[in-house]
CSV table of C-alpha atoms in Angstrom, one decimal:
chain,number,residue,atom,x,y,z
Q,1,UNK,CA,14.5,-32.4,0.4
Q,2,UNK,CA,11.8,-29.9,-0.5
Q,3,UNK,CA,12.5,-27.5,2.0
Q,4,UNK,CA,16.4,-27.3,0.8
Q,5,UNK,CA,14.7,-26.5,-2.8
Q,6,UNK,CA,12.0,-24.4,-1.4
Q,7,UNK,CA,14.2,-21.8,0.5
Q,8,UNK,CA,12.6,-18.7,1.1
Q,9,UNK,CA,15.2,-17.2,-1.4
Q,10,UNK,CA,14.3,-19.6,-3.8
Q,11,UNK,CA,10.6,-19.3,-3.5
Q,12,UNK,CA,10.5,-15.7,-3.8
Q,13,UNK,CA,12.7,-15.9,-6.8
Q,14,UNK,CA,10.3,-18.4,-8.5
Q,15,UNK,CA,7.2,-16.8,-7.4
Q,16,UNK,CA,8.0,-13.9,-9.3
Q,17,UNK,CA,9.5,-14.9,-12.4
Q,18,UNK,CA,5.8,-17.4,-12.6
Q,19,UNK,CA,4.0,-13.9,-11.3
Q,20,UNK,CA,5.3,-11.3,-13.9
Q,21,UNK,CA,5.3,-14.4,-16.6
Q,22,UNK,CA,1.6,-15.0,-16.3
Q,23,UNK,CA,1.0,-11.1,-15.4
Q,24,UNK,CA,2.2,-10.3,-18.9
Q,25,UNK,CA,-0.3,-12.5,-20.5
Q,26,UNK,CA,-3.4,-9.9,-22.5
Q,27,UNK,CA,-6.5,-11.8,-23.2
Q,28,UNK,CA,-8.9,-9.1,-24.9
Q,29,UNK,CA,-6.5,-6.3,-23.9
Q,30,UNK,CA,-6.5,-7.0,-20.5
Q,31,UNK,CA,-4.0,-8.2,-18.3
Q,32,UNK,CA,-2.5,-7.8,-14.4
Q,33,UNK,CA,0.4,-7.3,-14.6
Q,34,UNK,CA,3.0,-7.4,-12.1
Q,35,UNK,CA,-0.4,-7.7,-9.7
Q,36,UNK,CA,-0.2,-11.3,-10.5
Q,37,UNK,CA,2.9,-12.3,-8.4
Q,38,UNK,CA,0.5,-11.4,-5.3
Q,39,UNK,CA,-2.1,-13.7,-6.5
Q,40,UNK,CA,0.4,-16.3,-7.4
Q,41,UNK,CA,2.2,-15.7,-4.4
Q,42,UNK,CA,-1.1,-16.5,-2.0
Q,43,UNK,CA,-1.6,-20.0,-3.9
Q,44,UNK,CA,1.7,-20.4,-3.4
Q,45,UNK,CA,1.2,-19.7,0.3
Q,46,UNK,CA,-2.3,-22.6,0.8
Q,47,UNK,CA,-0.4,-25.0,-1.4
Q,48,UNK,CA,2.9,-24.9,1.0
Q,49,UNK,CA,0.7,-24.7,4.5
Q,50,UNK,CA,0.9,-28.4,5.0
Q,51,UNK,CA,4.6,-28.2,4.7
Q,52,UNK,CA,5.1,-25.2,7.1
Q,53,UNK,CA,2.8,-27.2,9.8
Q,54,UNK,CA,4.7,-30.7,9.5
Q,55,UNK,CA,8.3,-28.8,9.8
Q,56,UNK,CA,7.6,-26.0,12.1
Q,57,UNK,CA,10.9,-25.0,11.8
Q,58,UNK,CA,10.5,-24.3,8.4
Q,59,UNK,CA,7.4,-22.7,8.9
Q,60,UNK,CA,8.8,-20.1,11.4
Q,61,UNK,CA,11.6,-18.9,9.1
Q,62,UNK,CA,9.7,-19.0,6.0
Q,63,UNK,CA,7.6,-16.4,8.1
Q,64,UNK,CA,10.0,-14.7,9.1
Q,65,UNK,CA,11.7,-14.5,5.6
Q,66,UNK,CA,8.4,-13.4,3.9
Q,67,UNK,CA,7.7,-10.7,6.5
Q,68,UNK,CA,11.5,-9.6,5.9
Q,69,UNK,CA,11.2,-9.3,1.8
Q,70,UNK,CA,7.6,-7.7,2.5
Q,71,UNK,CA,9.1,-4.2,4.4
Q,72,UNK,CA,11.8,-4.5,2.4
Q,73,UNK,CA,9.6,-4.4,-1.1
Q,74,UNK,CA,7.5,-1.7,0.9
Q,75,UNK,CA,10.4,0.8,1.4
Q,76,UNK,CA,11.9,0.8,-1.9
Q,77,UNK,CA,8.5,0.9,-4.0
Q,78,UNK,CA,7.4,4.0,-1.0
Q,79,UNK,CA,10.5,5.7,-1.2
Q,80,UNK,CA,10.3,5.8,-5.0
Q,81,UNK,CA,6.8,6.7,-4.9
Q,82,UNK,CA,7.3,10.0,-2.7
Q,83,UNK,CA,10.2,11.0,-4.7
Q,84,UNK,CA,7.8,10.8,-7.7
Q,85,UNK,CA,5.4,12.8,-5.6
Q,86,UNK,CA,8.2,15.2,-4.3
Q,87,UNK,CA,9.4,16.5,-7.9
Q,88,UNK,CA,5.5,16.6,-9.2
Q,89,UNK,CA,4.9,18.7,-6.3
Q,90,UNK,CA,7.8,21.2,-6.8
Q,91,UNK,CA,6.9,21.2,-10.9
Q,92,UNK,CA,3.5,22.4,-9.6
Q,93,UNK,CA,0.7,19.5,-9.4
Q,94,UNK,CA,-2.7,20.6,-8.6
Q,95,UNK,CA,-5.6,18.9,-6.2
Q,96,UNK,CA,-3.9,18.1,-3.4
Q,97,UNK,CA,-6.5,19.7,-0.6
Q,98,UNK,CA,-8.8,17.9,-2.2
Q,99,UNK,CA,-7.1,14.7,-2.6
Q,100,UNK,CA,-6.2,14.9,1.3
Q,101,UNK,CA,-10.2,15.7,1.8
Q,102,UNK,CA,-11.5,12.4,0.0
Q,103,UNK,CA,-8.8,10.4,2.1
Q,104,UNK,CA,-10.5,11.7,4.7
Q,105,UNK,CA,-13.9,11.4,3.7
Q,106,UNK,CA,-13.5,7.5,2.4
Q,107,UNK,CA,-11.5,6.5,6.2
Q,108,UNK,CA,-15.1,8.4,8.0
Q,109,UNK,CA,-17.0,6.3,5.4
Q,110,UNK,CA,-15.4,3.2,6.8
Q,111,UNK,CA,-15.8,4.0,10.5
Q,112,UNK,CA,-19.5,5.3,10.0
Q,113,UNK,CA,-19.7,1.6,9.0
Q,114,UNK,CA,-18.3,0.3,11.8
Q,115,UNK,CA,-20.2,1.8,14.2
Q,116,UNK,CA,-23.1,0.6,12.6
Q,117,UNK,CA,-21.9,-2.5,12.9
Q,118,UNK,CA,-21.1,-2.4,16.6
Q,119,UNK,CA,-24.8,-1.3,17.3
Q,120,UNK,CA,-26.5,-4.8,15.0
Q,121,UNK,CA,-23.8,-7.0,16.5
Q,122,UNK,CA,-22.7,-6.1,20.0
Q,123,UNK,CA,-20.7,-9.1,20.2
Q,124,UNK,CA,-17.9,-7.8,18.6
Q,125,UNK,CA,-15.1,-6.2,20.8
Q,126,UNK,CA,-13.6,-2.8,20.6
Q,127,UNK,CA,-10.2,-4.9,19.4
Q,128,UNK,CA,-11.8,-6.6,16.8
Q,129,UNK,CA,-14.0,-3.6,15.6
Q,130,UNK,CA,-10.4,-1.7,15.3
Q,131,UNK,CA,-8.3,-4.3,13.5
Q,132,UNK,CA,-11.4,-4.9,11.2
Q,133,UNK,CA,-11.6,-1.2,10.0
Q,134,UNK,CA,-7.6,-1.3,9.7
Q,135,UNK,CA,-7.5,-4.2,7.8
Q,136,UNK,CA,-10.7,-2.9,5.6
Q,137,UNK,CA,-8.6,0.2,5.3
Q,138,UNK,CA,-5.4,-1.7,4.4
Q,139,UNK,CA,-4.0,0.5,7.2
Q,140,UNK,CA,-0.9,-1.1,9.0
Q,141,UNK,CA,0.4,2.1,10.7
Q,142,UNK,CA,-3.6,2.3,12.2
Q,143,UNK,CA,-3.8,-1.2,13.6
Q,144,UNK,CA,0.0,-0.4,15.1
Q,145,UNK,CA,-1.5,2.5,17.5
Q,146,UNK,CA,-4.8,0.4,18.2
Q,147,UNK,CA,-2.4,-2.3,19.9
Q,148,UNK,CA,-0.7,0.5,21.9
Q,149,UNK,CA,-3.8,1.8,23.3
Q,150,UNK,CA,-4.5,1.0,26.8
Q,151,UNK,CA,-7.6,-1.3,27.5
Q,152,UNK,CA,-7.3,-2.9,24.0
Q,153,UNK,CA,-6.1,-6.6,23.1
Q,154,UNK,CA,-3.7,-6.3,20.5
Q,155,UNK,CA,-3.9,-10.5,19.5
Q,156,UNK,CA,-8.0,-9.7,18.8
Q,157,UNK,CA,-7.0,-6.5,16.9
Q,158,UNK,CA,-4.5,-8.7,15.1
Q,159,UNK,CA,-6.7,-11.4,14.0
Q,160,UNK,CA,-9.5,-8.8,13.0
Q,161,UNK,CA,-6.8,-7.3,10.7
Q,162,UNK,CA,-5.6,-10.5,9.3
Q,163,UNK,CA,-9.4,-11.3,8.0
Q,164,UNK,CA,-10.0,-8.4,6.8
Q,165,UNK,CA,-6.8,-7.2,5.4
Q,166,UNK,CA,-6.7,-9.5,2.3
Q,167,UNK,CA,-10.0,-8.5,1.0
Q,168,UNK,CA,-8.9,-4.9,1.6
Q,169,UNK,CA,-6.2,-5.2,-0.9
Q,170,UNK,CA,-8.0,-6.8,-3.6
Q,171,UNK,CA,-10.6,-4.8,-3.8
Q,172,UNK,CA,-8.4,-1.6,-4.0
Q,173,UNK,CA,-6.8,-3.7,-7.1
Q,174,UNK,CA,-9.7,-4.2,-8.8
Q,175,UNK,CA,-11.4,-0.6,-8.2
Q,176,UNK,CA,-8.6,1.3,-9.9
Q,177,UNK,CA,-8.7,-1.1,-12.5
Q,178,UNK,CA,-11.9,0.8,-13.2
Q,179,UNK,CA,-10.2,3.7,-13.9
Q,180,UNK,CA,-9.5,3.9,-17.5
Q,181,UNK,CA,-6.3,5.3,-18.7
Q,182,UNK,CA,-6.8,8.2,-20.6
Q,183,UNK,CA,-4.3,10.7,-21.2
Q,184,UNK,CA,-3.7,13.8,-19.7
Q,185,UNK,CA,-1.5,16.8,-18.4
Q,186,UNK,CA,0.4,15.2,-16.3
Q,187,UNK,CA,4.2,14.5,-17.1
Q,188,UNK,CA,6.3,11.9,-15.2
Q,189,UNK,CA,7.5,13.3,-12.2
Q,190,UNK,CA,11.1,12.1,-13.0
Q,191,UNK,CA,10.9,13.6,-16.7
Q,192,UNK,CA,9.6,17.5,-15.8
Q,193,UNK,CA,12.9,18.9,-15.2
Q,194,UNK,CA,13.9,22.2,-16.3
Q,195,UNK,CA,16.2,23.0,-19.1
Q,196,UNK,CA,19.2,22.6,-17.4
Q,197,UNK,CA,18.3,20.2,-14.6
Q,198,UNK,CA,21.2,17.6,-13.9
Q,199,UNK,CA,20.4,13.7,-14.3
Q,200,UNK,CA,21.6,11.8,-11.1
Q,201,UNK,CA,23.0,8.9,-12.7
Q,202,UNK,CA,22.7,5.1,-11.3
Q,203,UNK,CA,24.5,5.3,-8.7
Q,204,UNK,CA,23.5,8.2,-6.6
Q,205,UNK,CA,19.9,7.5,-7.6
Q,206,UNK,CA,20.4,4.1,-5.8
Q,207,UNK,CA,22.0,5.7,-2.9
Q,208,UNK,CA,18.8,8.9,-2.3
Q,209,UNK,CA,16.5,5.8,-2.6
Q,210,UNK,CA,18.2,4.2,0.2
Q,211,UNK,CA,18.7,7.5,2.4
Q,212,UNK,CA,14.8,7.8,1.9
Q,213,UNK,CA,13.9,4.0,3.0
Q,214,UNK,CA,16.5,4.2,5.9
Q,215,UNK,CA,15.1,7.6,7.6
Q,216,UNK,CA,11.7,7.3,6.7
Q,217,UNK,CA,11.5,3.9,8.9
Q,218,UNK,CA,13.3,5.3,11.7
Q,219,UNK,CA,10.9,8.2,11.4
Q,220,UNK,CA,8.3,6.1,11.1
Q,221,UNK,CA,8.9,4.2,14.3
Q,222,UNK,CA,8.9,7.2,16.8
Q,223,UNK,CA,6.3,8.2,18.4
Q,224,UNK,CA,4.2,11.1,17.6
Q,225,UNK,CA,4.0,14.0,20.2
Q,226,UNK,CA,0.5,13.7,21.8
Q,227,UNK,CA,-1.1,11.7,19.8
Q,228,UNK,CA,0.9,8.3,21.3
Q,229,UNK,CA,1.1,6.6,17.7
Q,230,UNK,CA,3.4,6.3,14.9
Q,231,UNK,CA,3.5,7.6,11.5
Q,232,UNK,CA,4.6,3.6,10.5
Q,233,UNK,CA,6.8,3.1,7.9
Q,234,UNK,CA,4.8,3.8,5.2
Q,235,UNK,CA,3.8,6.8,6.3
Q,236,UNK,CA,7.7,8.3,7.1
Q,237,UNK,CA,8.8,7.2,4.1
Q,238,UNK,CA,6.4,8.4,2.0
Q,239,UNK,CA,7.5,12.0,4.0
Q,240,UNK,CA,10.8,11.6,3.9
Q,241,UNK,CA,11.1,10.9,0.0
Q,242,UNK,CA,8.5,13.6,-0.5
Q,243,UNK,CA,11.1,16.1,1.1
Q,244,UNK,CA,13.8,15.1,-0.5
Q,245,UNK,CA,12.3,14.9,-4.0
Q,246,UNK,CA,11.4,18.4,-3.7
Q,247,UNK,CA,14.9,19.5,-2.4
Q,248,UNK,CA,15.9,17.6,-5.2
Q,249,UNK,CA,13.8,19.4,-7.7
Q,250,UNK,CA,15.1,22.9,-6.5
Q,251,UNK,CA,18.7,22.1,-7.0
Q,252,UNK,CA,17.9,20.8,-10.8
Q,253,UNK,CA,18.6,17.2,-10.1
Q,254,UNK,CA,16.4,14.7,-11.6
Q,255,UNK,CA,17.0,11.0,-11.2
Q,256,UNK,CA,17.8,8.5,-13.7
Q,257,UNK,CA,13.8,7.5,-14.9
Q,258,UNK,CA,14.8,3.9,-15.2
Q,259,UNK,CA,16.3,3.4,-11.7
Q,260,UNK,CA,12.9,4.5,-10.6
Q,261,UNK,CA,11.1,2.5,-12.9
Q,262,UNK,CA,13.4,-0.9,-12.2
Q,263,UNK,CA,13.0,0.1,-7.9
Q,264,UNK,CA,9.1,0.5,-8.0
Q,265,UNK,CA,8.7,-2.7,-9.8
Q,266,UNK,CA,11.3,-4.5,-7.7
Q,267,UNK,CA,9.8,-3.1,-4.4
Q,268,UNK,CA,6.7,-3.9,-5.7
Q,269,UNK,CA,7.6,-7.8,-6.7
Q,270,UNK,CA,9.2,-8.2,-3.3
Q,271,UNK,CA,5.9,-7.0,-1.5
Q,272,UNK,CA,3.5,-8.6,-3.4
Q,273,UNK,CA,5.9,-12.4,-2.7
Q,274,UNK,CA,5.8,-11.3,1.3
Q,275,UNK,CA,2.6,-10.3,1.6
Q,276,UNK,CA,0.7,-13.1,-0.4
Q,277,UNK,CA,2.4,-15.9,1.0
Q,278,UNK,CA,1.9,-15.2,4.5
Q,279,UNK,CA,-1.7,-14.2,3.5
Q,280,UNK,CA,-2.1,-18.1,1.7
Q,281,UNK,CA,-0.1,-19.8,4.7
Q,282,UNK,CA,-3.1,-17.8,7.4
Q,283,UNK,CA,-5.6,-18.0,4.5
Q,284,UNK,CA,-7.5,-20.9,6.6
Q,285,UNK,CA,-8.2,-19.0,10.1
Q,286,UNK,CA,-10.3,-16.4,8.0
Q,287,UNK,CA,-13.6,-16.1,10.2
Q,288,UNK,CA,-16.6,-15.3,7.6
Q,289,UNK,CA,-18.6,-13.4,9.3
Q,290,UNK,CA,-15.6,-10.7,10.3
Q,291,UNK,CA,-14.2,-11.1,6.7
Q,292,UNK,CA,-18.1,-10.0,5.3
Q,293,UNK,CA,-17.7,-7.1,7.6
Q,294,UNK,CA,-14.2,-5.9,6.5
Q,295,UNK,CA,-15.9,-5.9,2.6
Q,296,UNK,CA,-18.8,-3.7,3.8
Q,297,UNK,CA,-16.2,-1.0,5.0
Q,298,UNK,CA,-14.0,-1.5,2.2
Q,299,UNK,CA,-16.5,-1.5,-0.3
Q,300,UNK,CA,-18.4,1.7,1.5
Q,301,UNK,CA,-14.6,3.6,1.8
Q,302,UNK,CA,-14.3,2.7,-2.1
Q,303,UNK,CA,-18.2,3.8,-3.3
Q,304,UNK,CA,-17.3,7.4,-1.2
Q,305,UNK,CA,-14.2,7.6,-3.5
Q,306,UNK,CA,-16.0,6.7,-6.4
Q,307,UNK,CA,-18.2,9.6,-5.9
Q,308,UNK,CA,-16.2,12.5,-4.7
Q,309,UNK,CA,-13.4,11.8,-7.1
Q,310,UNK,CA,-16.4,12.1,-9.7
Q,311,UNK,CA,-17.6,14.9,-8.9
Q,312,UNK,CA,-14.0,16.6,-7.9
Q,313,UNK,CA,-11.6,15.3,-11.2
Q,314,UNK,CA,-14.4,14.1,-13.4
Q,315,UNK,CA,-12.6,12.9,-16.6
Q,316,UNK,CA,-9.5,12.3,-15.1
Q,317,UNK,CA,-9.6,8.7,-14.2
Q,318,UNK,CA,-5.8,8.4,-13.9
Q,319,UNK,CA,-6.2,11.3,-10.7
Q,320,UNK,CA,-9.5,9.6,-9.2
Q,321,UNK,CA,-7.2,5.8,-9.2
Q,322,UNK,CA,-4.9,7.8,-7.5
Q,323,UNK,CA,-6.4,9.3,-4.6
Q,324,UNK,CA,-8.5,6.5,-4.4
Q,325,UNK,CA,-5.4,4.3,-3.7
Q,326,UNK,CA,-4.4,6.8,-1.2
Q,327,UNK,CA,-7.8,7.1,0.3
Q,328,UNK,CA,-7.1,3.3,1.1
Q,329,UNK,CA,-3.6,3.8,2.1
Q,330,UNK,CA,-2.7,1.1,-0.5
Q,331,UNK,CA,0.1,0.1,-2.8
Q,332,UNK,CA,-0.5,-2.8,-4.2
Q,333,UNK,CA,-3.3,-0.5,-6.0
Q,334,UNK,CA,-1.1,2.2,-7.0
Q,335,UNK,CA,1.7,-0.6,-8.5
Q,336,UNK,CA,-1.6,-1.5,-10.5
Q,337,UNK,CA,-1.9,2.4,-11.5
Q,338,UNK,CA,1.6,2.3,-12.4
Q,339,UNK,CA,1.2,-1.0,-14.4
Q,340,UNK,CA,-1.7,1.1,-17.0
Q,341,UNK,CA,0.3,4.2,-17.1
Q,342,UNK,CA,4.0,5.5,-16.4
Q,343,UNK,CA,2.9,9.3,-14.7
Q,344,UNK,CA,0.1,9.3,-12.8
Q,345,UNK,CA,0.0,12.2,-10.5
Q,346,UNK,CA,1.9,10.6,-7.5
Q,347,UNK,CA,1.6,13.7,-5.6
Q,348,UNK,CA,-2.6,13.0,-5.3
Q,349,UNK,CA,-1.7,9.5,-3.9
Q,350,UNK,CA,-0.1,11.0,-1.1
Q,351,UNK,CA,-2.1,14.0,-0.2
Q,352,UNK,CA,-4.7,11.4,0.4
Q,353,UNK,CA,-2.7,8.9,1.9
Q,354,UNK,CA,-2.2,11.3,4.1
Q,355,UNK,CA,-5.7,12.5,4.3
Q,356,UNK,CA,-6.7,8.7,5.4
Q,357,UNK,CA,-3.8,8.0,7.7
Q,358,UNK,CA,-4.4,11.2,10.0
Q,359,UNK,CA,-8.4,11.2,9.6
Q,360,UNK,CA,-8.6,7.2,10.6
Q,361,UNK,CA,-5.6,7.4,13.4
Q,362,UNK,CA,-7.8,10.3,15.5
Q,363,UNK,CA,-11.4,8.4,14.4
Q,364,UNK,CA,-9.7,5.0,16.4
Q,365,UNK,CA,-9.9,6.7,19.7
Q,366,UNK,CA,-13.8,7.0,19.7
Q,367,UNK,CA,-13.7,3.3,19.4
């Protein structure tokens, strides 16, 4: 009977009309937003474990299901996200070498920290030691060409990744939190059109987004000449969208603001359901020890941003949240950016995204 009621449909409807419900709640001017249908999605996840192990069958597609509505989530709330970034760039954003340098700096900041690890505790395999500075790093395309290495096990990578991963996440949450919104120059991306630009309407907005989330996975999935590992999803999307948005730009088209607003919260809700239920349902096999280690290279990759994007943007806290969320390849924190302030400068999120993803792929091989 409860797993008729609880079908993965269902839940993930539920889980986020309870998320954004209790996300919109302020106490003393503070309040998470749509944030909350991750953290409501993860108790959601430990309270229906027991279920899951007494019907496996259940189990296995609820899995399934969650892992489905995850990439799904990702690809609209990405290919939004580099469309953002693709008409910011072409209206003439500033700071992106420097955005792409602190990505780079905060993914060395985490390795430096595992290879100090490796020396105190030489227990730990290579496969570990890579899935627990992916997972620190909240890096899925990173823990993708550690399992296609040769001489690594990808189940130990894996389950270094799952421990760490979590705590990854959160604590990107919670840093740009610290940023305080302020305002500043920046316009939304979607809203600096010239005179005469043309509004996409509805419609064709719906269909770019699509085009964007479609080629930037099957981008995403080939193999990078050379280098034997993937750009990931994430990572060809975020391209692909950033192309377009710029082609976009130069023709005079802007799309409709609230198709973008209604898709990144949408993609958004749909990743934070996948992701925090399977994260509550696995929440039990977390190891301490590798989980401590993960939050020592999180927390050193999020000091180093702290710092540079000090000394780099100063005063604009709305710029250091959002390389910082690139510098950790994450989201889930840049939803949270987008929760305390409509235009942040999207283009700074990806400049370091991309910083991160190419500085941490090429670190993994001296693993």
């Amino acid at each position: 009977m409860m797993t008729a009621v609880l079908t993965p449909v269902n839940l993930t409807l539920l889980l986020v009309a309870v998320g954004c419900l209790f996300g919109g709640i302020r106490c003393k001017g503070f309040s998470l937003g749509i944030v909350c249908v991750l953290f409501v999605a993860i108790g959601a996840g430990v309270l229906l474990r027991p279920l899951t192990v007494s019907n496996e069958v259940y189990g296995e597609q609820l899995i399934a299901a969650m892992q489905t509505f995850s990439a799904l989530g990702t690809s609209v709330f990405v290919a939004v996200t580099g469309l953002c970034a693709g008409l910011s760039f072409a209206h003439g954003s500033r700071g992106g070498g420097i955005a792409f340098l602190v990505g780079c700096l905060m993914s060395c900041a985490g390795y430096t920290v595992i290879r100090i690890i490796d020396i105190l505790d030489p227990s730990i395999s290579c496969s570990v030691q890579g899935g627990i500075l992916c997972g620190a790093l909240t890096s899925t395309p990173g823990l993708s060409s550690i399992c296609e290495r040769p001489g690594m096990v990808a189940s130990q990578a894996v389950r270094g990744y799952g421990c760490t991963y979590l705590g990854g996440v959160l604590s990107a949450v919670f840093a740009v939190r610290l940023c305080r919104t302020q305002k500043t120059e920046v316009r939304e991306a979607a809203q600096a059109e010239c005179a005469d630009g043309k509004r996409l309407r509805a419609a064709p907005c719906v269909t770019v987004i699509g085009v964007c989330a479609l080629f930037g996975n099957l981008l995403g999935s080939l193999i990078l000449p050379g280098t034997g590992v993937m750009l990931g999803a994430t990572g060809g999307i975020l391209g692909t969208a950033m192309l377009l948005g710029c082609g976009l730009s130069k023709g005079k088209y802007v799309p409709e603001p609230s198709v973008l607003r209604i898709g990144k919260n949408l993609g958004l809700a749909l990743f934070f359901t996948g992701t925090g239920v399977s994260a509550g349902l696995q929440i039990h096999a977390l190891q301490p020890i590798t989980v401590l280690y993960g939050l020592l290279v999180t927390w050193t990759a999020l000091a180093v941003g702290f710092f540079c994007t000090g000394r780099f943007f100063g005063r604009f806290h709305l710029h250091r949240g959002c390389v910082i969320a690139g510098g950790m390849t994450s989201s889930p924190a840049l939803g949270t950016l987008l929760q305390k302030c409509a235009d942040p400068p999207l283009f700074q999120f990806s400049a370091a995204y991309f910083g991160a993803l190419l500085s941490l792929t090429v670190l993994l091989y001296f693993l």
